[in-house]
Short mmCIF file of C-alpha atoms in Angstrom, two decimals:
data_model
loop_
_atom_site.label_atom_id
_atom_site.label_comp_id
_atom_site.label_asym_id
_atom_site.label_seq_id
_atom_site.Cartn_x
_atom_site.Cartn_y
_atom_site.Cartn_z
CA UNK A 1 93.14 98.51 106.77
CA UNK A 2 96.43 100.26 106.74
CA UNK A 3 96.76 104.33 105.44
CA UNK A 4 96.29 105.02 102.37
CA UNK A 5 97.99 108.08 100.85
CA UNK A 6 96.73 109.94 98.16
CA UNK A 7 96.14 112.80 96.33
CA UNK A 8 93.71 115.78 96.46
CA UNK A 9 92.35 114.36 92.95
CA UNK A 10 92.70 110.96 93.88
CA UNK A 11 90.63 111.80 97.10
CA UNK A 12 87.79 113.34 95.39
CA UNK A 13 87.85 110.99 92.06
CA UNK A 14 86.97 108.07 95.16
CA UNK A 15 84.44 110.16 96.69
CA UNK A 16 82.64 110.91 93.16
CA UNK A 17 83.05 107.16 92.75
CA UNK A 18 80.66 106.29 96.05
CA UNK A 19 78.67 108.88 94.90
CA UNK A 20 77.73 107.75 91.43
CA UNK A 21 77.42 104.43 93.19
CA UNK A 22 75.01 104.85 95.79
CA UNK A 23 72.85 107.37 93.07
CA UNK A 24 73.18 105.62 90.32
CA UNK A 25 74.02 102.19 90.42
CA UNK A 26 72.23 101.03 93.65
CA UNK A 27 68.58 102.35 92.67
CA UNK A 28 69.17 100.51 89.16
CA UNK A 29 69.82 97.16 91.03
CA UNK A 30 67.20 97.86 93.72
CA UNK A 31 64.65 98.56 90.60
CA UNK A 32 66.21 95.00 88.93
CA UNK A 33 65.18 93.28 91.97
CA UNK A 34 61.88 94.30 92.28
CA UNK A 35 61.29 93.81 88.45
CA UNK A 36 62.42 90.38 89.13
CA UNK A 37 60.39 90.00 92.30
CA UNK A 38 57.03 90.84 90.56
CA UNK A 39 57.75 87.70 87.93
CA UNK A 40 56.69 85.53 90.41
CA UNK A 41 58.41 82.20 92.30
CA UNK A 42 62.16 83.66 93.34
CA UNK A 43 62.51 80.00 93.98
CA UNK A 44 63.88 79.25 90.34
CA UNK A 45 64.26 82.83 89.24
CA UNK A 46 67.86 83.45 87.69
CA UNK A 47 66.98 87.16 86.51
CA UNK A 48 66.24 87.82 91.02
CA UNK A 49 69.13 85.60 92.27
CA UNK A 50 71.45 88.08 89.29
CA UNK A 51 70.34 91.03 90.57
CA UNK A 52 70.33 90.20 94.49
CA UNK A 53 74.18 88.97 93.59
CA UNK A 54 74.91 92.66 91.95
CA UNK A 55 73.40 93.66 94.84
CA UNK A 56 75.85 92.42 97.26
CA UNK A 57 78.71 92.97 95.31
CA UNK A 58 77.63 96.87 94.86
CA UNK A 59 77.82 97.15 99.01
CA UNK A 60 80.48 95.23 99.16
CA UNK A 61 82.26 97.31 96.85
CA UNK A 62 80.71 100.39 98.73
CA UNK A 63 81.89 99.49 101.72
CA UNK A 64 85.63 99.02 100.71
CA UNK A 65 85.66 102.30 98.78
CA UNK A 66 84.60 104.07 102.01
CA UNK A 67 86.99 102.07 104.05
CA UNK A 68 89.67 103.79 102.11
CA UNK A 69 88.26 107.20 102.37
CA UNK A 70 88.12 106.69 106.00
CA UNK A 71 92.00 105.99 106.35
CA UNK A 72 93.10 108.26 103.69
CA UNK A 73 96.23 110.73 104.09
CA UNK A 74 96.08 113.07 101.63
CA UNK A 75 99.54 114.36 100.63
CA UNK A 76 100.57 117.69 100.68
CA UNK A 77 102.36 118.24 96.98
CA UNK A 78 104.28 121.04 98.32
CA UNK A 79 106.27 119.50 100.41
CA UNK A 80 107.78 116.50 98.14
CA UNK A 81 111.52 116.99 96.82
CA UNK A 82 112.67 115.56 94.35
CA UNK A 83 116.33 114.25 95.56
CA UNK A 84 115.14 110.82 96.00
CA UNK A 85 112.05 108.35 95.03
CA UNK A 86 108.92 108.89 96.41
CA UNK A 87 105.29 108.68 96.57
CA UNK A 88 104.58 111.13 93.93
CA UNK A 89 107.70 111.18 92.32
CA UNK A 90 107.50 111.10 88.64
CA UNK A 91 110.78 108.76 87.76
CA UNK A 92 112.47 108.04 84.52
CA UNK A 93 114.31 104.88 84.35
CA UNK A 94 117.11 103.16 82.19
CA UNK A 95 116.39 99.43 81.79
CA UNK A 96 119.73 98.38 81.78
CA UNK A 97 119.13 94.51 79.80
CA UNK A 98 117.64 96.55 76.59
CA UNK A 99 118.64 100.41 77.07
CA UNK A 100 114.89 101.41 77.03
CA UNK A 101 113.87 104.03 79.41
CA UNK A 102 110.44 104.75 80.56
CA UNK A 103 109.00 107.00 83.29
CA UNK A 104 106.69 105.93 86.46
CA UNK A 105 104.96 108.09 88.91
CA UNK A 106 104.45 106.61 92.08
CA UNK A 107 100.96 106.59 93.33
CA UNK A 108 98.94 105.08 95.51
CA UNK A 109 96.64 101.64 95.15
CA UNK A 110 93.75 103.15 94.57
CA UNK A 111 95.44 105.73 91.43
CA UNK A 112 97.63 103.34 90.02
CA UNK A 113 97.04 102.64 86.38
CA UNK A 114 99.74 100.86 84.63
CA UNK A 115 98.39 102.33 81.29
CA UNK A 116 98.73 105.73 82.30
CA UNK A 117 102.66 104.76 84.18
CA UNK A 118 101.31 104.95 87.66
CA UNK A 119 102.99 102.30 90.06
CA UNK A 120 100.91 101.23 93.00
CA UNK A 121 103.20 101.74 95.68
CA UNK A 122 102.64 98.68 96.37
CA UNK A 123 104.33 97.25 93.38
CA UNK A 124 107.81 95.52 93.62
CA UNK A 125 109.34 97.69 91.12
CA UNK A 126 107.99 100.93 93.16
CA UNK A 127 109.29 99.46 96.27
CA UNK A 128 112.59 99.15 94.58
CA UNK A 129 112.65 102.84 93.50
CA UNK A 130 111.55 104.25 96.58
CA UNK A 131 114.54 105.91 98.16
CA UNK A 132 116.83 106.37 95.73
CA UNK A 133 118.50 108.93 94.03
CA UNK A 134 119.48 109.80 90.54
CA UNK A 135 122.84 107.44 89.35
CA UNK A 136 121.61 104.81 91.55
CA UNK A 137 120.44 100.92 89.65
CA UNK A 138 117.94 99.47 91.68
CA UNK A 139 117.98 95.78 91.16
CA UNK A 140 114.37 93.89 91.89
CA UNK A 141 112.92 90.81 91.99
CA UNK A 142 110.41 90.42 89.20
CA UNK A 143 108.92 87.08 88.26
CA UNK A 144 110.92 87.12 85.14
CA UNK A 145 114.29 87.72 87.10
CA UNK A 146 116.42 90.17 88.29
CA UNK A 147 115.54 93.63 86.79
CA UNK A 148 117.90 96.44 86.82
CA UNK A 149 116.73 99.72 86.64
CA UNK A 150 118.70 103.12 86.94
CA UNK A 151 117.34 106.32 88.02
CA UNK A 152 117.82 108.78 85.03
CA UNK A 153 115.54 111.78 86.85
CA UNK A 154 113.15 112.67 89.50
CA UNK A 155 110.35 115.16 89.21
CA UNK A 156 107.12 116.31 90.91
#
């Protein structure tokens, strides 16, 4: 798995994460199991197969959260400028097909919600951003088309 960069919060928000999920969440399932396991035959029981299934999907889950916690880069927020896109950035953007402008911060993956206007990095419009600086239309590929999108500010 490649770096990930991310914030102080973003850091600790994955390590609460693991820990609700190895407190929490994997007794519960390991209790489910052996519920299920006292019922009898686990040849033809659903309620065992469910849980064992949770199970695995809790570790595997686990196991990628700690994967990312192992290659994280935590970025030092006093040391971003705000002269051109970048992780962290917090951009405001003219769409130039309707007029509307809205404002991204760039994130990483694992902070990105769309809901809240954090971009995965990741993201082709992100990608497009990164690097520029205010004035500049950054034209990408979307699957609707071409979107064209000018930087109005930058800010931390």
């Amino acid at each position: 798995m490649a770096v990930v960069y991310m914030t102080e919060d973003g850091y600790k928000k994955l390590l609460a994460q693991i820990e609700h999920m190895e407190t929490v969440e994997r007794p519960l399932i390991s209790h489910q199991i052996a519920e299920a396991r006292d019922k009898g035959d686990l040849s033809e029981n659903a309620e065992y197969d469910a849980a064992k299934e949770a199970q695995g999907m809790l570790e595997m889950k686990i196991a990628q959260l700690k994967e990312q916690v192992a290659n994280a880069r935590l970025i030092d927020e006093s040391k971003l400028k705000t002269d051109v896109v970048q992780i962290l950035s917090k951009v405001r953007v003219r769409n130039h097909a309707n007029g509307q402008e809205v404002e991204y911060t760039i994130v990483s993956e694992s902070e990105a919600n769309y809901r809240e206007g954090k971009l995965a990095i990741t993201t082709p419009i992100a990608k497009g951003l990164l690097d520029k600086k205010v004035g500049d239309v950054a034209e990408i590929q979307v699957p609707a088309g071409l979107l064209k999108l000018e930087i109005v500010s930058i800010s931390i």
